[in-house]
Amino acid sequence: MQLNRTCCCLDRGFDESDTCYGVNWEHRTGSCNDTILLKGLKISLLKLNFDRSRLPLNLWRGYWRIAQPITLRFDFLRDWFLVHFIPRILNFSSDLISAKPIEIMVEDHDKVDKAVLDFRSTEEWLSYTKDLVPVALEKARKVNGFPGRWKMIISKLEQIPTRLSDLSSHPCFLKNTLCKEQLQSVSKTLNESIKMAEKCSKEKHEGKLQMQSDLDALSGKIDLNLRDCGLLIKTGVLSEVALSSCTLSAPEGTSHGSYSVTELLARLQIGHLEAKHKALDSLVDVMKEDEKTVLPFLGRSSISALVQLLTATSPRIRETTVTLICTLTESGICDDLLVSEGVLPPLIRLLESGSSVGREKSAIALRRLSVSPEIGRAIAGHGGVQPLTEVCSSSDSVSRSSATCTLKNLSVIPDLRQTLAEEGIVTIMIGLLDSGVLSVSEYAAKCLQNLTSSNEDLKRAVITEGGVRSLLAYIDSGLPQEAAIGAIRNLVGSVSAETLISLGLLPRLVHVLDSSSTGAQKAAVGTLIRVSHSPEVKKVVGESGCIPLLIKLLEAKPNEVREVAAQAIATLMTVPRNVREVKRDPRSVPGLVQLLDPSPQNTAKKYAVCCLGVLSTSKKCRRLMISYGAIGYLKKLTEMDIIGSKMLLGRLQRRKFGNFFGKD
């Protein structure tokens, strides 16, 4: 007969909502000679009316005084034990408890009472674990079936005492909760080994394949325990007795007062998933406050643990992990380490099939990693192009922006452009030009600029898909215009100048020259130079009103802008009408003379010499050149063998001496 519940009455009362836990025990009844095995006691106190915080400590420790197996052979002795011995162990004071009955719950001894286990000290767990090792080895050696697998398990079990000795010999062994948690894990594995050995020793057991699978799983758990014990020593966590300056409050719901950053990083590598998740949450909070607190402690083992957590079964852990990795990529310090530890494949998988948070954070991480050409090639090599193009069509603006930027970064790499084209990137980017999202449209324009920089097939693809009209419409939208103008500049030659002019290119370029950023102005001037390939087109360009704006750009601060402006003016001045317009502008000669500066930083001097050479046919212009010091500049340029400088210098000097003697 199995006894499941035994009640006894005491002159004390307890509240039903409170339970005081002792230990489990197993009670089997039978004849007078039957054995009653008291494996332990679990006591549920009903009607308990007292302050739990005032409960005597010896109540909770009562288990350790009676936990040894006790054999009783008489029913009356059993009853005496239940009615008299248990109340004496509890030893409640009369001011805490009122007179009500208690109920003793009798449970199966195989069920572990977590409340009791929490009160075991680290030393007690060490002793308990060490005692389990010889039992597990003895049981394993008696098994006859599956000799190969059990031989491997035995060899691993024999390593446990050494690892426990190394762990316990550390001076900080008793001061770190990680040690206690590790001992709990090892003892659990040893108990599983004992049960598995008993199961294999039976004549009849589960199917052979199932047993082989269970033994392989057991072997893997032992491997993990051995590895974790080694990591506790290698990470240096046990050496941190006092909290360092880099400590943080533990997350709500934990029993730990504080964790050091090093310990949090160690918890990413050992323990169960929930503990790892709490460590991840804490690390994310620290990184938000000050990432410099964590970055110095990151090593290959920590990065490897983070990458492995990207494939965890829990979606919440994957989301938290990718959030932390996203923050790490922003720093740019760990990029190579992350890639070497295999972060790209799981990031791409999250981009394909992760949650909305997972897709967003993985897209951001890939965007930052793809800045490096080597990592960009690796992203494409791992099949990341197709998921990125799919995200570009999503409604999530953050993910779409990050994916578009990543593709833009990949388009910078010449050998990846054909791969991108095969995934339909041209059509996608043209469609994104009018997406209405500033960053997405700008990245799309930059991507098209990169794609059309050299590949003739891609240029034709952009033209065929209506990219020219879309780019011109983008210029009118008021968004940053430099990339779109650069893409049109790349298409000049593949599209005739007459076609571009008929589509309204020139008014748009004039508008950019008048009011846009220096980068857009430089791109617009470059486009004018490429378009102006014939006298007819040059005349039309001059009539568009761009010459005064080009002369104004001769005074721009960036040297590159001054250079292209001087080049454009020199190109247009091959047409007489444009020369007359340059002469009429009072800023032209002073601006061009300033560009005769012989310093190496000035790259516009050869174009300035060309323009001034054309203007030197005018007496008024020659006088202005001389008055602004052109002769001094030209003497130095002549020594530098700048083309046209010697001829222009001679012309100005002749006119100067002629004026001195009264000649024109």
XYZ file of C-alpha atoms in Angstrom:
664
model
C 0.000 0.000 0.000
C 1.379 3.428 -0.980
C 0.720 6.184 1.555
C 0.389 9.561 -0.169
C -0.652 11.842 2.687
C -0.261 11.581 6.469
C -1.866 13.999 8.876
C -1.014 14.607 12.462
C -2.313 17.195 14.876
C -0.242 19.534 16.948
C -1.260 22.257 19.340
C -0.273 24.844 16.740
C -2.019 26.503 13.800
C -0.832 27.630 10.385
C -2.038 29.617 7.423
C -2.827 27.691 4.231
C -0.958 30.177 2.071
C 2.376 29.495 3.741
C 4.431 26.345 3.370
C 7.603 25.455 5.173
C 9.716 23.033 3.185
C 11.917 20.415 4.732
C 12.886 17.390 2.637
C 11.262 14.661 0.612
C 10.623 11.257 2.057
C 9.207 7.990 0.837
C 6.846 5.971 3.018
C 5.987 2.395 2.237
C 3.748 0.457 4.644
C 3.224 -3.236 4.987
C 3.688 -5.876 7.649
C 5.518 -5.300 10.893
C 8.763 -6.441 9.269
C 8.479 -4.139 6.250
C 11.049 -1.411 5.926
C 10.097 2.250 6.032
C 12.693 4.333 4.223
C 12.744 7.942 5.279
C 14.683 9.560 2.483
C 13.771 12.971 3.789
C 10.825 15.062 4.881
C 8.705 17.650 3.135
C 6.389 19.426 5.505
C 3.500 21.615 4.378
C 2.293 23.739 7.265
C -1.340 24.761 6.951
C -3.034 27.649 8.742
C 0.306 29.390 9.301
C -0.099 32.832 10.922
C 3.342 34.308 11.376
C 5.865 36.585 9.740
C 7.955 34.412 7.367
C 11.027 36.599 7.884
C 10.968 35.684 11.601
C 10.981 31.949 10.948
C 13.795 30.274 12.924
C 16.752 29.449 10.696
C 17.143 25.985 12.177
C 13.768 25.035 10.659
C 15.208 25.403 7.173
C 18.370 23.571 8.103
C 16.537 20.757 9.792
C 16.882 18.652 6.686
C 20.625 18.292 7.056
C 20.241 16.828 10.543
C 17.853 14.068 9.463
C 18.607 13.556 5.783
C 20.473 10.304 6.311
C 18.375 7.236 5.449
C 16.660 5.827 8.500
C 15.273 2.282 8.630
C 12.315 1.700 10.953
C 10.825 -1.739 11.352
C 7.798 -1.126 13.568
C 4.610 0.702 12.777
C 4.379 2.220 16.237
C 7.893 3.621 15.862
C 6.872 5.085 12.524
C 3.882 6.806 14.117
C 6.009 8.101 16.964
C 8.436 9.590 14.436
C 5.646 11.391 12.596
C 3.843 12.732 15.630
C 6.688 13.555 18.025
C 10.014 13.829 16.201
C 8.901 16.187 13.419
C 7.472 18.865 15.754
C 10.696 18.818 17.761
C 12.730 19.455 14.619
C 10.541 22.393 13.724
C 11.022 23.872 17.169
C 8.675 26.813 16.652
C 8.426 29.374 19.422
C 5.002 29.901 20.947
C 4.886 33.586 20.074
C 5.067 32.853 16.341
C 2.534 30.069 15.905
C -1.019 29.602 17.091
C -2.610 26.245 17.858
C -3.843 24.664 14.612
C -3.235 21.282 12.944
C -0.433 20.729 10.427
C -0.425 18.463 7.426
C 2.630 16.474 6.371
C 2.929 15.931 2.629
C 4.631 12.692 1.655
C 6.061 12.800 -1.892
C 8.177 10.596 -4.050
C 11.848 11.008 -3.153
C 12.900 11.354 -6.802
C 11.295 14.793 -7.007
C 13.791 17.474 -6.101
C 12.580 20.231 -3.839
C 14.036 23.419 -5.272
C 13.407 25.400 -2.120
C 15.620 23.031 -0.162
C 18.297 22.850 -2.826
C 18.695 26.605 -2.714
C 19.835 26.336 0.900
C 22.719 24.009 0.147
C 26.017 25.795 0.407
C 28.714 25.570 -2.245
C 30.757 23.263 -0.009
C 27.783 20.947 0.436
C 27.204 20.854 -3.315
C 30.873 20.039 -3.847
C 30.727 17.191 -1.348
C 27.490 15.889 -2.830
C 28.881 16.014 -6.374
C 32.114 14.275 -5.403
C 30.127 11.494 -3.734
C 28.114 10.966 -6.906
C 31.165 10.419 -9.128
C 32.204 6.957 -7.803
C 28.572 5.850 -7.812
C 28.162 6.920 -11.429
C 31.420 5.212 -12.425
C 30.499 1.987 -10.639
C 27.086 1.878 -12.282
C 28.555 2.660 -15.700
C 31.197 -0.070 -15.477
C 28.572 -2.703 -14.698
C 26.617 -2.026 -17.893
C 27.064 -4.716 -20.538
C 25.177 -3.161 -23.433
C 26.477 -0.459 -25.775
C 30.121 -0.967 -24.719
C 31.562 1.627 -27.094
C 29.344 4.442 -25.889
C 29.702 3.560 -22.226
C 33.479 3.364 -22.563
C 33.462 6.930 -23.854
C 31.117 8.060 -21.066
C 33.327 6.410 -18.429
C 36.425 8.156 -19.791
C 34.632 11.491 -19.471
C 33.283 10.740 -15.999
C 36.830 9.996 -14.857
C 37.818 13.566 -15.758
C 35.220 15.138 -13.490
C 37.140 14.760 -10.165
C 40.133 16.599 -11.638
C 37.936 19.431 -12.866
C 36.177 19.644 -9.510
C 39.527 19.723 -7.749
C 40.790 22.536 -9.984
C 37.600 24.467 -9.406
C 37.475 23.999 -5.643
C 41.169 24.823 -5.175
C 40.649 28.350 -6.434
C 40.842 30.848 -3.544
C 37.572 32.498 -4.596
C 35.671 29.250 -5.065
C 33.210 29.910 -2.231
C 32.628 33.547 -3.152
C 31.196 33.188 -6.635
C 27.700 31.962 -7.448
C 28.869 30.571 -10.785
C 30.702 27.782 -8.959
C 27.584 26.710 -7.110
C 25.531 26.756 -10.296
C 28.147 24.688 -12.075
C 28.200 22.096 -9.294
C 24.418 21.826 -9.513
C 24.681 21.206 -13.238
C 27.391 18.550 -12.812
C 25.437 16.744 -10.095
C 22.349 16.716 -12.285
C 24.329 15.149 -15.115
C 25.810 12.541 -12.760
C 22.342 11.592 -11.532
C 21.224 11.210 -15.136
C 24.223 8.971 -15.768
C 23.304 6.773 -12.800
C 19.708 6.443 -13.975
C 20.810 5.726 -17.523
C 23.170 3.005 -16.318
C 20.382 1.414 -14.284
C 18.083 1.537 -17.288
C 20.686 -0.070 -19.564
C 21.341 -2.797 -16.995
C 17.756 -3.995 -17.153
C 16.984 -6.972 -19.341
C 14.279 -5.039 -21.123
C 14.643 -1.392 -21.977
C 13.529 1.046 -24.635
C 14.397 0.655 -28.291
C 18.025 0.434 -29.306
C 17.993 3.613 -31.385
C 16.334 5.578 -28.600
C 18.875 4.327 -26.075
C 21.758 5.217 -28.393
C 20.331 8.705 -28.779
C 19.965 9.094 -25.003
C 23.546 7.956 -24.430
C 24.845 10.406 -27.021
C 22.899 13.190 -25.316
C 24.363 12.185 -21.943
C 27.868 12.202 -23.400
C 27.259 15.684 -24.760
C 26.096 16.939 -21.364
C 29.240 15.613 -19.699
C 31.339 17.326 -22.364
C 29.507 20.566 -21.674
C 30.080 20.260 -17.923
C 33.793 19.624 -18.416
C 34.030 22.575 -20.793
C 32.157 24.913 -18.452
C 34.367 24.004 -15.503
C 37.403 24.887 -17.576
C 35.856 28.168 -18.693
C 35.249 29.243 -15.111
C 38.988 29.147 -14.537
C 40.013 30.605 -17.906
C 37.663 33.600 -17.850
C 39.173 34.874 -14.610
C 35.749 35.469 -13.090
C 36.640 33.647 -9.899
C 39.418 36.137 -9.233
C 36.963 39.009 -8.885
C 36.251 38.942 -5.170
C 35.258 42.556 -4.786
C 33.099 44.358 -7.275
C 35.174 46.456 -9.622
C 34.302 49.844 -10.944
C 32.477 48.239 -13.862
C 29.531 46.744 -11.959
C 25.843 47.050 -12.598
C 22.635 46.321 -10.834
C 21.194 42.924 -11.459
C 17.963 42.741 -13.432
C 14.744 42.635 -11.488
C 13.744 39.212 -10.389
C 17.247 37.899 -9.825
C 18.686 37.051 -6.467
C 22.085 38.532 -7.224
C 22.911 41.977 -5.911
C 25.318 42.908 -8.675
C 27.330 41.427 -11.524
C 30.688 42.461 -12.878
C 30.957 42.858 -16.631
C 33.427 39.981 -16.780
C 31.008 37.722 -14.932
C 28.174 38.713 -17.256
C 30.317 37.822 -20.246
C 31.166 34.497 -18.607
C 27.461 33.795 -18.061
C 26.989 33.994 -21.809
C 29.144 30.881 -22.105
C 27.894 28.694 -19.244
C 24.642 27.940 -17.513
C 21.089 27.550 -18.755
C 19.407 29.736 -21.356
C 17.405 31.828 -18.911
C 20.559 32.814 -17.031
C 22.206 33.703 -20.332
C 19.204 35.813 -21.270
C 19.411 37.788 -18.027
C 23.100 38.377 -18.650
C 22.280 39.561 -22.174
C 19.668 42.005 -20.876
C 22.159 43.414 -18.397
C 24.854 43.791 -21.048
C 22.434 45.587 -23.371
C 21.606 48.037 -20.572
C 25.289 48.659 -19.889
C 26.042 49.197 -23.577
C 23.235 51.741 -23.784
C 24.682 53.711 -20.880
C 28.355 53.471 -21.821
C 29.642 50.916 -24.301
C 33.224 51.593 -23.198
C 32.402 49.726 -19.987
C 32.019 46.466 -21.913
C 34.240 46.753 -24.997
C 37.611 46.332 -23.204
C 36.488 42.971 -21.782
C 35.260 41.450 -25.031
C 37.370 38.546 -26.238
C 37.049 35.791 -28.790
C 35.256 33.474 -26.352
C 32.652 36.130 -25.498
C 32.050 36.961 -29.158
C 31.769 33.264 -29.989
C 29.168 32.820 -27.241
C 27.152 35.752 -28.592
C 27.218 34.354 -32.119
C 26.016 30.961 -30.860
C 23.111 32.617 -29.048
C 21.912 34.031 -32.380
C 20.720 30.497 -33.169
C 19.086 29.848 -29.779
C 15.662 28.235 -29.810
C 14.133 31.118 -27.864
C 13.050 34.053 -30.087
C 13.506 36.453 -27.156
C 17.127 35.399 -26.706
C 17.780 35.784 -30.428
C 16.281 39.275 -30.386
C 18.302 40.362 -27.351
C 21.489 38.894 -28.814
C 21.103 40.590 -32.180
C 20.361 43.862 -30.373
C 23.646 43.557 -28.492
C 25.564 42.628 -31.653
C 23.975 45.579 -33.434
C 25.350 47.851 -30.707
C 28.784 46.232 -30.992
C 28.913 46.781 -34.758
C 28.231 50.459 -34.195
C 31.510 50.742 -32.309
C 33.412 49.179 -35.219
C 35.929 47.575 -32.856
C 34.750 43.967 -33.059
C 33.820 43.697 -36.756
C 36.632 41.369 -37.816
C 36.215 39.250 -34.683
C 32.473 38.942 -35.227
C 32.939 37.859 -38.832
C 35.700 35.393 -37.977
C 33.389 33.780 -35.397
C 30.684 33.295 -38.035
C 28.191 36.071 -37.301
C 27.112 36.577 -40.933
C 25.105 33.354 -41.591
C 22.844 33.718 -38.511
C 22.359 37.428 -39.219
C 21.268 36.606 -42.763
C 18.901 33.900 -41.467
C 17.348 36.396 -39.050
C 16.935 38.777 -41.965
C 15.074 36.063 -43.863
C 12.831 34.558 -41.209
C 13.311 36.383 -37.924
C 10.820 38.482 -36.002
C 10.335 42.151 -36.843
C 12.870 43.142 -34.183
C 15.294 40.474 -35.381
C 15.024 41.613 -39.004
C 15.474 45.249 -38.082
C 18.535 44.721 -35.879
C 20.169 42.234 -38.245
C 19.644 44.639 -41.157
C 21.297 47.429 -39.170
C 24.206 45.168 -38.193
C 24.748 44.066 -41.806
C 24.623 47.678 -42.939
C 27.436 48.622 -40.595
C 29.499 45.527 -41.332
C 29.171 45.933 -45.115
C 31.213 49.137 -45.058
C 34.280 46.893 -45.299
C 34.745 45.513 -48.849
C 36.037 42.195 -47.485
C 32.993 41.758 -45.266
C 30.763 42.887 -48.132
C 32.117 40.074 -50.289
C 31.508 37.655 -47.406
C 27.878 38.807 -47.103
C 27.331 38.140 -50.801
C 29.188 34.830 -50.523
C 26.830 33.666 -47.760
C 23.793 34.379 -49.936
C 22.870 37.679 -48.343
C 21.933 39.572 -51.523
C 18.535 37.961 -52.086
C 17.263 38.470 -48.493
C 18.425 42.084 -48.664
C 16.508 42.701 -51.885
C 13.403 41.138 -50.332
C 13.634 43.402 -47.285
C 13.822 46.409 -49.633
C 10.211 45.659 -50.554
C 9.018 45.499 -46.934
C 6.880 48.118 -45.218
C 9.267 48.530 -42.286
C 11.108 51.746 -43.106
C 14.036 51.078 -40.742
C 14.748 47.605 -42.117
C 14.221 48.782 -45.692
C 16.574 51.714 -45.217
C 19.283 49.499 -43.696
C 18.922 46.847 -46.410
C 19.085 49.483 -49.159
C 22.197 50.980 -47.584
C 23.802 47.529 -47.378
C 23.149 46.927 -51.073
C 24.560 50.370 -51.795
C 27.718 49.401 -49.904
C 27.959 46.158 -51.869
C 27.545 48.033 -55.157
C 30.798 49.873 -54.444
C 32.649 46.580 -55.011
C 33.082 46.135 -58.799
C 33.165 42.322 -58.778
C 29.801 42.148 -56.968
C 27.846 44.353 -59.364
C 26.967 41.553 -61.755
C 25.748 39.423 -58.838
C 23.566 42.299 -57.703
C 22.217 42.761 -61.226
C 21.220 39.089 -61.392
C 19.062 39.614 -58.301
C 17.171 42.444 -60.045
C 18.751 45.275 -58.107
C 18.401 47.804 -60.959
C 14.617 47.542 -61.035
C 14.421 47.583 -57.239
C 16.550 50.711 -56.868
C 14.701 52.613 -59.581
C 11.471 51.797 -57.777
C 12.893 53.022 -54.466
C 13.805 56.446 -55.892
C 10.244 57.623 -55.273
C 9.702 55.662 -52.040
C 8.999 58.830 -50.084
C 11.545 57.892 -47.400
C 14.534 60.232 -47.473
C 17.231 57.725 -46.557
C 15.856 54.959 -48.802
C 15.656 57.199 -51.884
C 19.119 58.624 -51.271
C 20.680 55.166 -50.850
C 18.925 53.985 -54.021
C 20.345 56.922 -55.989
C 23.841 56.217 -54.663
C 23.483 52.552 -55.553
C 22.514 53.437 -59.133
C 25.471 55.804 -59.299
C 27.809 52.973 -58.268
C 26.234 50.470 -60.644
C 26.575 52.804 -63.642
C 30.127 53.909 -62.900
C 31.805 51.420 -65.250
C 29.620 48.519 -66.368
C 28.079 49.186 -69.784
C 25.539 46.392 -69.389
C 24.259 47.938 -66.183
C 24.073 51.351 -67.832
C 21.880 49.923 -70.571
C 19.760 48.154 -67.953
C 19.156 51.433 -66.097
C 18.204 53.192 -69.336
C 15.911 50.346 -70.408
C 14.107 50.347 -67.038
C 13.376 54.079 -67.327
C 16.050 55.096 -64.892
C 16.852 58.435 -66.569
C 13.357 59.849 -66.088
C 13.230 58.540 -62.512
C 16.584 60.149 -61.702
C 15.497 63.495 -63.167
C 12.272 63.327 -61.161
C 14.319 62.566 -58.068
C 16.373 65.749 -58.649
C 13.124 67.744 -58.617
C 12.017 66.196 -55.308
C 14.307 68.347 -53.180
C 16.167 65.339 -51.763
C 19.997 65.256 -51.746
C 20.868 65.472 -55.420
C 24.545 64.597 -55.696
C 24.127 60.846 -56.253
C 21.317 61.203 -58.791
C 23.280 63.763 -60.820
C 26.325 61.506 -60.594
C 24.286 58.616 -62.003
C 23.091 60.785 -64.913
C 26.671 61.902 -65.528
C 27.658 58.222 -65.776
C 24.893 57.651 -68.339
C 26.078 60.457 -70.639
C 27.409 58.693 -73.701
C 25.019 55.779 -73.320
C 22.229 58.341 -73.738
C 22.692 61.103 -76.310
C 23.123 64.666 -75.089
C 20.193 65.751 -77.229
C 17.933 63.228 -75.489
C 19.027 64.407 -72.063
C 18.492 68.036 -73.003
C 15.051 67.238 -74.391
C 14.152 65.600 -71.054
C 14.922 68.868 -69.248
C 18.392 68.173 -67.888
C 19.859 71.692 -68.272
C 17.304 73.634 -66.167
C 17.772 71.113 -63.386
C 21.560 71.453 -63.513
C 21.293 75.248 -63.445
C 19.092 74.991 -60.361
C 21.630 72.719 -58.671
C 24.509 75.094 -59.512
C 22.606 77.949 -57.947
C 21.386 76.487 -54.691
C 22.661 73.008 -53.813
C 25.537 71.600 -51.797
C 29.097 71.744 -53.091
C 29.031 68.004 -53.739
C 25.936 68.299 -55.916
C 27.404 71.355 -57.637
C 30.565 69.454 -58.460
C 28.510 66.577 -59.911
C 26.407 69.016 -61.942
C 29.490 70.730 -63.400
C 30.936 67.332 -64.285
C 27.709 66.468 -66.090
C 27.856 69.737 -68.056
C 31.401 68.925 -69.152
C 30.386 65.482 -70.398
C 27.296 66.756 -72.165
C 29.185 69.566 -73.950
C 30.825 67.432 -76.602
C 29.801 69.449 -79.693
C 29.612 73.171 -80.599
C 25.835 72.968 -80.896
C 25.429 71.521 -77.420
C 27.951 73.996 -75.971
C 25.927 76.838 -77.420
C 22.733 75.483 -75.879
C 24.490 75.033 -72.542
C 25.772 78.626 -72.667
C 22.283 79.887 -73.399
C 20.886 78.009 -70.384
C 22.400 80.586 -68.018
C 24.996 78.368 -66.391
C 28.111 80.462 -67.253
C 27.617 83.136 -64.536
C 27.084 80.341 -62.014
C 30.272 78.597 -63.139
C 32.227 81.851 -62.752
C 30.829 82.183 -59.241
C 32.092 78.697 -58.414
C 35.659 79.837 -59.196
C 35.579 81.352 -55.708
C 34.313 78.196 -53.984
C 36.318 76.925 -51.032
C 36.806 73.284 -52.122
C 39.641 73.044 -54.622
C 37.831 70.262 -56.503
C 34.858 72.524 -57.199
C 37.092 75.356 -58.446
C 38.906 72.920 -60.716
C 35.796 71.483 -62.407
C 34.299 74.979 -62.741
C 37.441 76.221 -64.536
C 37.425 73.106 -66.709
C 33.774 73.658 -67.663
C 34.413 77.309 -68.559
C 37.421 76.323 -70.684
C 35.266 73.730 -72.457
C 32.452 76.186 -73.196
C 34.794 78.998 -74.340
C 35.517 77.187 -77.601
C 32.258 78.803 -78.775
C 32.527 82.602 -79.449
C 29.165 83.368 -77.898
C 30.224 81.843 -74.619
C 33.522 83.788 -74.710
C 31.611 87.050 -74.939
C 29.483 86.086 -71.970
C 32.567 85.299 -69.903
C 34.107 88.673 -70.810
C 30.966 90.511 -69.715
C 31.135 89.067 -66.204
C 33.387 91.301 -64.024
C 34.249 88.346 -61.750
C 35.722 86.175 -64.493
C 39.250 87.621 -64.856
C 39.934 88.108 -61.102
C 38.665 84.609 -60.367
C 40.761 83.013 -63.104
C 43.918 84.937 -62.137
C 43.593 83.648 -58.562
C 43.610 80.132 -59.987
C 47.108 80.739 -61.417
C 48.481 80.103 -57.932
C 51.449 77.732 -58.493
C 50.960 75.807 -55.216
C 50.636 72.007 -55.615
C 47.218 72.082 -53.952
C 45.842 74.181 -56.809
C 44.920 71.722 -59.565
C 42.915 74.249 -61.607
C 45.858 76.331 -62.898
C 46.086 74.661 -66.327
C 42.397 75.387 -66.995
C 42.818 78.964 -65.763
C 45.742 79.477 -68.186
C 43.575 78.172 -71.029
C 40.679 80.515 -70.211
C 42.920 83.564 -69.743
C 44.668 82.773 -73.015
C 41.330 83.108 -74.818
C 40.468 86.314 -72.931
C 43.914 87.865 -73.567
C 42.806 88.976 -77.024
C 40.853 91.700 -75.231
C 42.776 94.821 -74.150
C 40.496 95.311 -71.172
C 41.009 91.746 -70.017
C 44.794 92.025 -70.406
C 44.870 95.113 -68.226
C 42.816 93.340 -65.588
C 45.130 90.332 -65.685
C 48.205 92.514 -65.210
C 46.568 94.526 -62.437
C 45.679 91.344 -60.518
C 49.280 90.048 -60.700
C 48.998 87.482 -63.473
C 52.579 88.075 -64.702
C 54.129 87.016 -61.406
C 52.069 83.830 -61.336
C 52.824 83.053 -64.989
C 56.587 83.338 -64.497
C 56.421 80.577 -61.895
C 54.070 78.497 -64.039
C 56.455 78.849 -66.984
C 59.197 77.357 -64.854
C 56.787 74.499 -64.063
C 56.144 73.939 -67.808
C 52.386 74.469 -67.529
C 50.971 74.334 -71.056
C 50.090 77.795 -72.438
C 51.667 79.731 -69.572
C 54.748 80.840 -71.565
C 52.652 82.104 -74.471
C 50.270 83.982 -72.187
C 53.177 85.491 -70.242
C 54.802 86.732 -73.449
C 51.557 88.282 -74.619
C 51.028 90.146 -71.364
C 54.630 91.345 -71.183
C 54.541 92.672 -74.761
C 51.367 94.569 -74.048
C 52.834 95.875 -70.809
C 55.985 97.216 -72.480
C 53.928 98.544 -75.392
C 51.817 100.556 -73.013
C 54.983 101.825 -71.324
C 56.220 103.273 -74.681
C 52.792 104.637 -75.536
C 51.733 101.861 -77.902
C 48.510 99.976 -77.824
